[in-house]
JSON list of C-alpha atoms in Angstrom, two decimals:
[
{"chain": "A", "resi": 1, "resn": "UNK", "atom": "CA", "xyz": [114.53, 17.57, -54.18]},
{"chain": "A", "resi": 2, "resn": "UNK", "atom": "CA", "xyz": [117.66, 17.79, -56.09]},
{"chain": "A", "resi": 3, "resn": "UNK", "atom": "CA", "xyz": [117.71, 20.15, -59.03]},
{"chain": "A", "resi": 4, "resn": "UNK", "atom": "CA", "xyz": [118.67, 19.40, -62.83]},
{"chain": "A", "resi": 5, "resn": "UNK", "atom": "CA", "xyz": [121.10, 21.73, -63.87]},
{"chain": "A", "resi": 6, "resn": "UNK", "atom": "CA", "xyz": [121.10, 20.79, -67.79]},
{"chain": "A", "resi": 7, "resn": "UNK", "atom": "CA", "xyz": [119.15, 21.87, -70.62]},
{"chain": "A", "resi": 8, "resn": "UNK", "atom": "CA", "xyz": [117.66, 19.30, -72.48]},
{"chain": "A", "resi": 9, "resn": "UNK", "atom": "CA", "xyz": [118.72, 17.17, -75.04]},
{"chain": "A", "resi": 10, "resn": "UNK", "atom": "CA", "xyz": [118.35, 18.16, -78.56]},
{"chain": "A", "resi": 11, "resn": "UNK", "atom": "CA", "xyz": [117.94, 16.81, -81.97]},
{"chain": "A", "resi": 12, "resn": "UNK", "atom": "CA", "xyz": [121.59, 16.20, -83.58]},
{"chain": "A", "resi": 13, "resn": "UNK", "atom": "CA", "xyz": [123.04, 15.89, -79.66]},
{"chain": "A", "resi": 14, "resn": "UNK", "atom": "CA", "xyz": [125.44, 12.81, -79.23]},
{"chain": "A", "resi": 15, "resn": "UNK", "atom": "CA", "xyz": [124.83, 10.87, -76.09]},
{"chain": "A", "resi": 16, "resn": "UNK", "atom": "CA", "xyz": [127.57, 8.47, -76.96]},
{"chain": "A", "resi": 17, "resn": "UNK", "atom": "CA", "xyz": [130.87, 8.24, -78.17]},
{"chain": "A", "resi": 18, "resn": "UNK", "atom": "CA", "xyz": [130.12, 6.05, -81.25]},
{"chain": "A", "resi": 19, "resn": "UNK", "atom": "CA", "xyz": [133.38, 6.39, -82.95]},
{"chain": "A", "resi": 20, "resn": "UNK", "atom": "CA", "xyz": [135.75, 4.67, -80.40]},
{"chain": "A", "resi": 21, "resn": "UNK", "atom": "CA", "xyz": [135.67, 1.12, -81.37]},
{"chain": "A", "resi": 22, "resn": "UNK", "atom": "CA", "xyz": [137.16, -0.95, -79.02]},
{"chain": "A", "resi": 23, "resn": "UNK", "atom": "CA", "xyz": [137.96, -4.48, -81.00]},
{"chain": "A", "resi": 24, "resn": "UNK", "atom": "CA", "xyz": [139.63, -4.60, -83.82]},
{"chain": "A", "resi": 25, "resn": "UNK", "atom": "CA", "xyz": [137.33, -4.98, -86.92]},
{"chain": "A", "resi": 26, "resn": "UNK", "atom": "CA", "xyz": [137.29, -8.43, -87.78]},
{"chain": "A", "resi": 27, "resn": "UNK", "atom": "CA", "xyz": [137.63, -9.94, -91.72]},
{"chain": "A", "resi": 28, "resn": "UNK", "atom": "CA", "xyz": [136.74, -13.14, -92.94]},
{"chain": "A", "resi": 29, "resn": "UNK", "atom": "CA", "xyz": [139.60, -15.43, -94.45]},
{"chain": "A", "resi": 30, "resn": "UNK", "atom": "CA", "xyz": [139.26, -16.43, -98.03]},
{"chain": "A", "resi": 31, "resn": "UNK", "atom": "CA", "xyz": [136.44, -19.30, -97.85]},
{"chain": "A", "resi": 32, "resn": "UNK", "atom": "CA", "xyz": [135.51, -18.53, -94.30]},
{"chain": "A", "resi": 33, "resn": "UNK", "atom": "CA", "xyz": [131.32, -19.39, -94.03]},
{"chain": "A", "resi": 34, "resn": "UNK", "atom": "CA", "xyz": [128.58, -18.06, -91.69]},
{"chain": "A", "resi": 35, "resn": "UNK", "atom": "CA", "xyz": [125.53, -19.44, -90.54]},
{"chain": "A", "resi": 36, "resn": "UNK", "atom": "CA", "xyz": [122.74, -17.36, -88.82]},
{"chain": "A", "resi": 37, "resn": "UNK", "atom": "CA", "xyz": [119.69, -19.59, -87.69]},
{"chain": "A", "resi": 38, "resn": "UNK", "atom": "CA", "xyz": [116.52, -17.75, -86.59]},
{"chain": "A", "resi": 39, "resn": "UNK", "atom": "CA", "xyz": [113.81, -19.83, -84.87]},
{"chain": "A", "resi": 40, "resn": "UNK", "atom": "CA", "xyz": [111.79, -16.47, -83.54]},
{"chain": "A", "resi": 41, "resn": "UNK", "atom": "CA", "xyz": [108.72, -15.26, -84.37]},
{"chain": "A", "resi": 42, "resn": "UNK", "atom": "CA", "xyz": [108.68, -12.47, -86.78]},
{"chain": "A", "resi": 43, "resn": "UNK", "atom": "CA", "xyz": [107.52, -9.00, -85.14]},
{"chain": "A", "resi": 44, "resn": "UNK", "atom": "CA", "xyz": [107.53, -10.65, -81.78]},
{"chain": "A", "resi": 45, "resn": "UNK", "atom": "CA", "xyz": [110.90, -8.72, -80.74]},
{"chain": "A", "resi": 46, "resn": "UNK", "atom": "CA", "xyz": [113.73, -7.16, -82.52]},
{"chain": "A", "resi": 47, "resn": "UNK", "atom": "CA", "xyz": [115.83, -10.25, -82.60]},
{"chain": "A", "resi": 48, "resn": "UNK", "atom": "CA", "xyz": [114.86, -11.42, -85.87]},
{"chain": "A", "resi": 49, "resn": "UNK", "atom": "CA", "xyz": [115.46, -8.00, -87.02]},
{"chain": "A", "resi": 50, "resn": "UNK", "atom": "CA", "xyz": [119.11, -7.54, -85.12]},
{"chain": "A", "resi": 51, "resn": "UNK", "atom": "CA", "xyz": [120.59, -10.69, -86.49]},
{"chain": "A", "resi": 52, "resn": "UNK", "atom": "CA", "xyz": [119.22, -9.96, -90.26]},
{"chain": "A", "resi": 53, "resn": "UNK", "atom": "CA", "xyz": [121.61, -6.96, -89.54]},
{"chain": "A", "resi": 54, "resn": "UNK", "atom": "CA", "xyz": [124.27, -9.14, -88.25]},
{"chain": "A", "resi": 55, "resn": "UNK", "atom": "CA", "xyz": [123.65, -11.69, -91.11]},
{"chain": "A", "resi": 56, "resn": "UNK", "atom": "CA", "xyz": [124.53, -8.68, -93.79]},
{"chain": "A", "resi": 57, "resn": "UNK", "atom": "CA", "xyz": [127.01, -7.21, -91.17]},
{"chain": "A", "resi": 58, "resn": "UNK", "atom": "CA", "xyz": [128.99, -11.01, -91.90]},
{"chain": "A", "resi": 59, "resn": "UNK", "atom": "CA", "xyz": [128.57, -10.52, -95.34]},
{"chain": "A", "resi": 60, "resn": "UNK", "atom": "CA", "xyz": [130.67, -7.16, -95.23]},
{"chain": "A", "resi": 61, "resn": "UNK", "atom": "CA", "xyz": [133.09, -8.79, -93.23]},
{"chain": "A", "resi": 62, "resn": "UNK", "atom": "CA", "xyz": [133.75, -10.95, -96.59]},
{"chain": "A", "resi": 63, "resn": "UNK", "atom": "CA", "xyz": [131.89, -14.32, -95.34]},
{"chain": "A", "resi": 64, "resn": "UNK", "atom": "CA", "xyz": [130.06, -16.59, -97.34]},
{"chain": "A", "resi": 65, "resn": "UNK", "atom": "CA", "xyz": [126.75, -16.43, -95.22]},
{"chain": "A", "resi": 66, "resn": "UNK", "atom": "CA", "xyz": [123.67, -18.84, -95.23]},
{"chain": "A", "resi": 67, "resn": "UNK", "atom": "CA", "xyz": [120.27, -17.80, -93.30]},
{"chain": "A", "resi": 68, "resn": "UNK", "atom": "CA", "xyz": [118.40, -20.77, -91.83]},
{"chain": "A", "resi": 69, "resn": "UNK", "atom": "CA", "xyz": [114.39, -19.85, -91.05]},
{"chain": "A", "resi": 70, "resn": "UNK", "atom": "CA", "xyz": [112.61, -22.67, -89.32]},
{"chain": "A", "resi": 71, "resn": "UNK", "atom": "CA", "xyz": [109.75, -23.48, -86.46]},
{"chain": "A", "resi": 72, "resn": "UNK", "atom": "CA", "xyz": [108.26, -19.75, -86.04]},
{"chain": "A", "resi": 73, "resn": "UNK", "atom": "CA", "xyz": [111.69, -18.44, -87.76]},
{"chain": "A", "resi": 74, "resn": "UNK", "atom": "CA", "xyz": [109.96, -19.23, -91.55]},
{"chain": "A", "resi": 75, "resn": "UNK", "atom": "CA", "xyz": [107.64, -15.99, -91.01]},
{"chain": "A", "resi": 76, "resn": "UNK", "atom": "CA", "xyz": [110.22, -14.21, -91.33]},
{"chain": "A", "resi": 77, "resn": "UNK", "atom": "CA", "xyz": [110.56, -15.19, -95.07]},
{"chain": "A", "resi": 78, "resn": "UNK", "atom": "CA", "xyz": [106.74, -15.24, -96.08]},
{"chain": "A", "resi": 79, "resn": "UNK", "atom": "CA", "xyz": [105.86, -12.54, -98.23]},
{"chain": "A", "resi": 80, "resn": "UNK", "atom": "CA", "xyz": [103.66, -9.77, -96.43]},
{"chain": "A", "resi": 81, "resn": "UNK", "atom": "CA", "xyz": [101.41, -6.99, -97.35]},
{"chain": "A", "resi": 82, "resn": "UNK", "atom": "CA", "xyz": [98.24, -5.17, -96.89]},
{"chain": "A", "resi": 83, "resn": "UNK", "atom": "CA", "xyz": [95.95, -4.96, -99.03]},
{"chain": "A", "resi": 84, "resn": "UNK", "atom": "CA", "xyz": [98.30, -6.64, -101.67]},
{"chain": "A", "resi": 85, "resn": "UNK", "atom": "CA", "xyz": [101.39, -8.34, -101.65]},
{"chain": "A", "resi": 86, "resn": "UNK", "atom": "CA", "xyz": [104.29, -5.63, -101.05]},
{"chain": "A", "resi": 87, "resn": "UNK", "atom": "CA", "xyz": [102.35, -2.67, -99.98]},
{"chain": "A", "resi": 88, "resn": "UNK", "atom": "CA", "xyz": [103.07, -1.87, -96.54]},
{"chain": "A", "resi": 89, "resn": "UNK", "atom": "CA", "xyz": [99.95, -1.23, -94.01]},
{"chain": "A", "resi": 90, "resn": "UNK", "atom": "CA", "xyz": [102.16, 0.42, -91.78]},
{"chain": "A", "resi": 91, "resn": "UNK", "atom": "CA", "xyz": [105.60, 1.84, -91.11]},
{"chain": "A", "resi": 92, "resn": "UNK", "atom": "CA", "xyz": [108.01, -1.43, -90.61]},
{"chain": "A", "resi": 93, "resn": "UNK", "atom": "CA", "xyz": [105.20, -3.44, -92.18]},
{"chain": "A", "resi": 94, "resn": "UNK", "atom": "CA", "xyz": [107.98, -4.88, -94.45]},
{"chain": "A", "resi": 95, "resn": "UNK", "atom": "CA", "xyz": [111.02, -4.80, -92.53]},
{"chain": "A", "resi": 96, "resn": "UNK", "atom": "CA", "xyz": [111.72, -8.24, -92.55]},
{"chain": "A", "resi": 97, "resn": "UNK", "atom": "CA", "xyz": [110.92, -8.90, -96.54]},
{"chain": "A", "resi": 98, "resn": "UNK", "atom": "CA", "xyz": [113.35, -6.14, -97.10]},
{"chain": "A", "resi": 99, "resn": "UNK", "atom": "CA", "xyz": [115.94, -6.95, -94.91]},
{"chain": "A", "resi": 100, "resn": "UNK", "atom": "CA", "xyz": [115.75, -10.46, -96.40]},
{"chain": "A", "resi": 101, "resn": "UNK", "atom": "CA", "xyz": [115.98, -8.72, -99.40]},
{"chain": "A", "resi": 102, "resn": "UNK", "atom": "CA", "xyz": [118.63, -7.07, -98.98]},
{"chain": "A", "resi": 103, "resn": "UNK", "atom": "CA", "xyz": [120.90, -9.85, -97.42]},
{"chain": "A", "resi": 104, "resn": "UNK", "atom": "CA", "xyz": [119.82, -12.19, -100.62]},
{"chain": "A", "resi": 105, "resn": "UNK", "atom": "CA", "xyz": [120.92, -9.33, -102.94]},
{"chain": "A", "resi": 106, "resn": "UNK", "atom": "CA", "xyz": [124.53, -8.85, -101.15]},
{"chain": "A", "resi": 107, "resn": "UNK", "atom": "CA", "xyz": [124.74, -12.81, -102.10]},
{"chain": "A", "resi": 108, "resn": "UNK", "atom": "CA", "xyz": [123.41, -14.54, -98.96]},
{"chain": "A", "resi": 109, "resn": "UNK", "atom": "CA", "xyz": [121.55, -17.79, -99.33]},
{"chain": "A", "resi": 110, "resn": "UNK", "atom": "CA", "xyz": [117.98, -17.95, -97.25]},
{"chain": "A", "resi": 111, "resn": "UNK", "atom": "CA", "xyz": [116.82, -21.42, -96.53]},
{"chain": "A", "resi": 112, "resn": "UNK", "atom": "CA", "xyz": [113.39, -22.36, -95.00]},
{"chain": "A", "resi": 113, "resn": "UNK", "atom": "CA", "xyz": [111.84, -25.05, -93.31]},
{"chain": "A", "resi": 114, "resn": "UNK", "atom": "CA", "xyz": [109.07, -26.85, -95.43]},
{"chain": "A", "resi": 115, "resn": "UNK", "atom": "CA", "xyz": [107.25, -28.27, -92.07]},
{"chain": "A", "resi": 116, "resn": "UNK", "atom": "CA", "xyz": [107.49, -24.95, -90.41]},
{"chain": "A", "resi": 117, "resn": "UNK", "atom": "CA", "xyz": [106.19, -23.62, -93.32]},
{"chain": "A", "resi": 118, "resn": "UNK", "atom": "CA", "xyz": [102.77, -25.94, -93.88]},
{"chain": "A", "resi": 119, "resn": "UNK", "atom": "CA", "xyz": [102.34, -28.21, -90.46]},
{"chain": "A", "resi": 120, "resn": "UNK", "atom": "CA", "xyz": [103.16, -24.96, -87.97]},
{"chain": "A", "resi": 121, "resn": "UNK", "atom": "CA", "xyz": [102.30, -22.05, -90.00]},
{"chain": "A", "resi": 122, "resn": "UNK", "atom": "CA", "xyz": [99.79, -23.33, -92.79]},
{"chain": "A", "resi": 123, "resn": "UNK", "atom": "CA", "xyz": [101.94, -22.20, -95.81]},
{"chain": "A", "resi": 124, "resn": "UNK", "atom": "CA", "xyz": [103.02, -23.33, -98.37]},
{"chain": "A", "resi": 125, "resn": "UNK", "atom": "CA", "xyz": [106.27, -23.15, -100.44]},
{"chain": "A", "resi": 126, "resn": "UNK", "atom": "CA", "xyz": [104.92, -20.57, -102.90]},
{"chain": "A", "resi": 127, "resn": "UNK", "atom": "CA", "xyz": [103.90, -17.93, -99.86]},
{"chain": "A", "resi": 128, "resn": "UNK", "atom": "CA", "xyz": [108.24, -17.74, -99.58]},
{"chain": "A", "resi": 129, "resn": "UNK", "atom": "CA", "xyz": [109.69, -14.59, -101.30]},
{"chain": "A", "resi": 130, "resn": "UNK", "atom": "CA", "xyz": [111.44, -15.38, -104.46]},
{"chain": "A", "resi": 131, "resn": "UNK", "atom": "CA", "xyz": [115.14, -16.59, -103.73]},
{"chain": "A", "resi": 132, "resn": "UNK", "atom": "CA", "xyz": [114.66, -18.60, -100.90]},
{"chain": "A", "resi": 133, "resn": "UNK", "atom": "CA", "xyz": [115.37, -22.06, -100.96]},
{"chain": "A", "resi": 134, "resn": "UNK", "atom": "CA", "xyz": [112.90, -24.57, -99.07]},
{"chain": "A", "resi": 135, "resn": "UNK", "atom": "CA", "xyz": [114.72, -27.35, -97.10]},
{"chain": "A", "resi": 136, "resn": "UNK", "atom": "CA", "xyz": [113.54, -30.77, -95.48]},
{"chain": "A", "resi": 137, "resn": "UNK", "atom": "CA", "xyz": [113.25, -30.90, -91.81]},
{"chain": "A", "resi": 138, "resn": "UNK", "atom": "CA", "xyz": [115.57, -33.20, -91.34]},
{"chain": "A", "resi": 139, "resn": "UNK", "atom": "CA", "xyz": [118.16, -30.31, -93.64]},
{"chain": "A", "resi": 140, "resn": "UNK", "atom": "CA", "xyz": [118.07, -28.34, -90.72]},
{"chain": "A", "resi": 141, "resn": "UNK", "atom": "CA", "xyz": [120.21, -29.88, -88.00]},
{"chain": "A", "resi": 142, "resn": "UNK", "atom": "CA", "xyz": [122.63, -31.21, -91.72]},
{"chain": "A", "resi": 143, "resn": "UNK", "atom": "CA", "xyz": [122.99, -27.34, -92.58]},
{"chain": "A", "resi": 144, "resn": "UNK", "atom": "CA", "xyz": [124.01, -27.01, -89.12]},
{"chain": "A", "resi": 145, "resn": "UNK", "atom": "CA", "xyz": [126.24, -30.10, -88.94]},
{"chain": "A", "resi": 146, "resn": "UNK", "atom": "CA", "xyz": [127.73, -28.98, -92.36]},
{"chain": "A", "resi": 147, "resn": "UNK", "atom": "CA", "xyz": [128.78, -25.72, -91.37]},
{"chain": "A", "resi": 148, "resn": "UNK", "atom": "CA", "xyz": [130.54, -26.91, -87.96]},
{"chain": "A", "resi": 149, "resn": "UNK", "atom": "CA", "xyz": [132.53, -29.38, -90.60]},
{"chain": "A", "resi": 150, "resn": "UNK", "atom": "CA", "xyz": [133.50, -26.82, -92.31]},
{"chain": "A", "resi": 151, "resn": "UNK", "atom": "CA", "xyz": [134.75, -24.64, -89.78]},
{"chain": "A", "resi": 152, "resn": "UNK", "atom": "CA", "xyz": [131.91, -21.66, -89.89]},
{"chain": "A", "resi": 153, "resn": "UNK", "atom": "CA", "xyz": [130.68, -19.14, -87.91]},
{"chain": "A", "resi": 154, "resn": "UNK", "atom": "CA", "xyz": [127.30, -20.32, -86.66]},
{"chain": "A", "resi": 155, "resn": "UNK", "atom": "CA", "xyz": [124.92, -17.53, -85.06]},
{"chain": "A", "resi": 156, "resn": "UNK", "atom": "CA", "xyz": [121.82, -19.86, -83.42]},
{"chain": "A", "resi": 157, "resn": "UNK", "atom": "CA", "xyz": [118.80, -17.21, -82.65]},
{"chain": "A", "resi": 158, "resn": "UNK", "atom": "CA", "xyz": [116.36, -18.85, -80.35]},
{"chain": "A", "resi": 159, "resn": "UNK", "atom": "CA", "xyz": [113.43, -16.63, -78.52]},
{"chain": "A", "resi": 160, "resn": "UNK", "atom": "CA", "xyz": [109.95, -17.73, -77.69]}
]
């Protein structure tokens, strides 16, 4: 059996270079728009999680960026807690409300699905946190359509 000669790794330890950036970091032109869709299940996997990151990520960059939640994407946007609205039951409990949060206070625009909302997911408009905007089903392939018009940046998140 071969033998290990390495002590172990230790809090603080870098395991990675994570300075050395490879591309060159990226800025929006004046007017340049984003468009993140998420059709994924909130807490099902970290991709609704990731591209909230990547949504705010756009922002920084200096694009105007719109969220689209629809099919299982709207639970993303439904306000959680446990016992009451905004307490968290458990670390991460809230991730997604803040994150959401966080991407609506940097001066993105959140958009959900009304038939996600009440013929998938049996909720209504006023379950949404405050600031996003519910959209007609047939808004969500025109939001997409409108930002390929105009030229944007369109992130499409699809898991099952």
């Amino acid at each position: 059996m071969p033998a290990v000669d390495r002590s172990a790794n230790q809090p603080g330890d870098f395991l990675v270079d994570y300075e050395e950036k490879v591309f060159p970091d990226v800025k929006a032109e004046p007017g340049e728009k984003a468009l993140v869709t998420f059709h994924t299940v909130a807490f099902e996997g970290s991709i609704g999680l990731v591209n909230l990151l990547q949504a705010s990520r756009l922002i920084n960059k200096g694009f105007e960026t719109s969220v689209l939640l629809y099919g299982p994407g709207v639970t993303l946007g439904v306000m959680r807690g446990f016992p009451k609205l905004g307490d968290a039951a458990f670390d991460g409990h809230l991730n997604f409300n803040a994150r959401l949060q966080k991407f609506m206070d940097q001066g993105g625009k959140v958009y959900a699905c009304r038939f996600a909302l009440q013929a998938l997911y049996g909720h209504g408009e006023k379950a949404l946190m405050p600031g996003i905007t519910p959209v007609n089903p047939l808004d969500v392939l025109d939001i997409v359509l409108m930002h390929r018009k105009e030229g944007a940046f369109i992130l499409d998140t699809w898991t099952l």
